[in-house]
Amino acid sequence: MMKQAQISAWGEAPKCIQVPTPPLPTPTTTGGRDEIVQIRVLATGLHMHVRSRASGTHYSSTALPYIPGVDGVGRTVPDGALVFFAVLRRPQGGSFTEIINVPRGSTCPVPSEGGDPVQVAGLVNPVMASWMAFASRLDMGRLPAGFTVVLLGVTTLSGRVAVDVARVFGAGTVVGVGRDEGRMKAVGVDEVVLLKEGGKGEATDWGGAVDADVVLDFLYGDAALGLLMHLKGEKPVQYVQIGTLAGGSVELPGALLRSRDITMRGSGRGSWEMRDFAREAPGIVGAIASRKIRKQGFREVKLEDVEAAWGVEGGERIVVVP
């Protein structure tokens, strides 16, 4: 038997229960991507995406009982190789467990040098948000050398790590937009725009026309509309919508799109395929292990304590260590 967290009703906190240990997969001679490997889980992140799925409101929330967790780090059985694994495609979830069987194609090696399981488990998902935008939703060939990136919502975890991701992909200037000036400066942006309350961003001092080659938007809502209305009109801008923390809809004037060269895309599952993420996963894990993505502070929680930790404020920065 082993420990596993399960949700029996959408919106409830998961409970740690005892379930049968999955059988060791039958060895195959192919060693291909579809070969099943068993992993003893060392760390798995309690991401915002995990919470969204567990609430039952996410489009991928389909089956109960639901096992929270979309990815993690562990050691393969019996050889002990350290790997990152993803279970995003599983409707029943899966990584909040002690042992899991996954296809080999859903794993990638974690470097022994710098490959801290807690950091990798906690960071891959938030790093993925901006990394996949650069890798699959932006036309990098259209960007000038040392391009300028504006991060709308830079004080979220995904926004903070996007500062480093932007530099990995060649950004020369990173502008942070958010409501906490001190926190924005602490994450290493080059310029700061203090976002203030107000419909369509009128209360925000955008400092005139905002110079941007790329906009990564983790907020949406009126904040996004305010930024779009203040973009410089004489240069092309690639805008990628990633998160909706400030609202799920915007009344976008047609004149805004006609008067500026704005290419608008979204980034998330559906706009890119899991095979695209599989291609990028080794680069993401490598960037975390090499500290190109700066180390973050995560609170480690035992699997048996996940129910109590679930409702704690700031819980998106939790890493479960079975």
Short mmCIF file of N, CA and C in Angstrom, two decimals, residues 48 52 57-58 152-153 156 158 216-224 239-250 266-267:
data_model
loop_
_atom_site.label_atom_id
_atom_site.label_comp_id
_atom_site.label_asym_id
_atom_site.label_seq_id
_atom_site.Cartn_x
_atom_site.Cartn_y
_atom_site.Cartn_z
N MET A 48 -0.87 26.82 -9.24
CA MET A 48 -2.18 27.40 -9.45
C MET A 48 -2.99 26.54 -10.41
N SER A 52 -6.69 24.97 -9.89
CA SER A 52 -7.77 25.22 -10.84
C SER A 52 -8.41 23.91 -11.28
N THR A 57 -13.38 23.69 -12.18
CA THR A 57 -13.73 24.75 -13.11
C THR A 57 -12.84 24.76 -14.36
N HIS A 58 -11.72 24.04 -14.31
CA HIS A 58 -10.81 24.03 -15.45
C HIS A 58 -11.36 23.12 -16.55
N LEU A 152 3.10 41.85 -17.92
CA LEU A 152 1.94 42.37 -17.21
C LEU A 152 1.54 41.36 -16.14
N GLY A 153 1.80 41.73 -14.88
CA GLY A 153 1.58 40.81 -13.76
C GLY A 153 2.88 40.15 -13.34
N THR A 156 3.42 37.85 -9.89
CA THR A 156 2.99 36.46 -9.73
C THR A 156 4.22 35.57 -9.84
N SER A 158 4.63 33.00 -11.83
CA SER A 158 4.91 32.83 -13.26
C SER A 158 5.51 34.10 -13.85
N LEU A 216 3.89 39.82 -22.53
CA LEU A 216 3.38 38.58 -21.94
C LEU A 216 2.42 38.99 -20.83
N ASP A 217 1.16 38.58 -20.97
CA ASP A 217 0.10 39.06 -20.09
C ASP A 217 -0.40 37.93 -19.19
N PHE A 218 -0.14 38.08 -17.87
CA PHE A 218 -0.60 37.11 -16.88
C PHE A 218 -1.87 37.59 -16.18
N LEU A 219 -2.38 38.78 -16.54
CA LEU A 219 -3.51 39.38 -15.83
C LEU A 219 -4.79 39.45 -16.63
N TYR A 220 -4.71 40.00 -17.85
CA TYR A 220 -5.84 40.28 -18.72
C TYR A 220 -6.75 41.32 -18.06
N GLY A 221 -8.02 41.38 -18.41
CA GLY A 221 -8.92 42.36 -17.83
C GLY A 221 -8.56 43.78 -18.22
N ASP A 222 -8.99 44.75 -17.40
CA ASP A 222 -8.77 46.17 -17.70
C ASP A 222 -7.29 46.52 -17.75
N ALA A 223 -6.47 45.81 -16.99
CA ALA A 223 -5.03 46.09 -17.02
C ALA A 223 -4.47 45.84 -18.41
N ALA A 224 -4.89 44.75 -19.04
CA ALA A 224 -4.40 44.45 -20.39
C ALA A 224 -4.88 45.49 -21.39
N TYR A 239 1.76 40.20 -28.80
CA TYR A 239 1.10 40.10 -27.49
C TYR A 239 0.65 38.66 -27.28
N VAL A 240 1.02 38.09 -26.11
CA VAL A 240 0.62 36.72 -25.79
C VAL A 240 -0.14 36.72 -24.47
N GLN A 241 -1.37 36.23 -24.50
CA GLN A 241 -2.24 36.17 -23.34
C GLN A 241 -2.02 34.83 -22.64
N ILE A 242 -1.65 34.87 -21.35
CA ILE A 242 -1.27 33.66 -20.61
C ILE A 242 -2.19 33.39 -19.43
N GLY A 243 -2.54 34.44 -18.67
CA GLY A 243 -3.35 34.25 -17.47
C GLY A 243 -4.44 35.30 -17.36
N THR A 244 -5.44 35.05 -16.50
CA THR A 244 -6.59 35.94 -16.38
C THR A 244 -6.86 36.32 -14.92
N LEU A 245 -5.81 36.63 -14.19
CA LEU A 245 -5.96 36.94 -12.77
C LEU A 245 -6.73 38.24 -12.52
N ALA A 246 -6.78 39.14 -13.52
CA ALA A 246 -7.48 40.42 -13.35
C ALA A 246 -8.79 40.48 -14.13
N GLY A 247 -9.22 39.35 -14.67
CA GLY A 247 -10.49 39.33 -15.40
C GLY A 247 -10.41 38.49 -16.64
N GLY A 248 -11.53 37.82 -16.96
CA GLY A 248 -11.53 36.87 -18.06
C GLY A 248 -12.00 37.43 -19.38
N SER A 249 -12.41 38.72 -19.41
CA SER A 249 -12.89 39.28 -20.67
C SER A 249 -12.50 40.75 -20.77
N VAL A 250 -12.44 41.23 -22.02
CA VAL A 250 -12.06 42.62 -22.30
C VAL A 250 -12.92 43.12 -23.45
N GLY A 266 -2.75 33.47 -27.76
CA GLY A 266 -2.80 32.94 -26.41
C GLY A 266 -1.79 31.82 -26.27
N SER A 267 -1.42 31.51 -25.04
CA SER A 267 -0.49 30.41 -24.80
C SER A 267 -1.03 29.56 -23.66
#
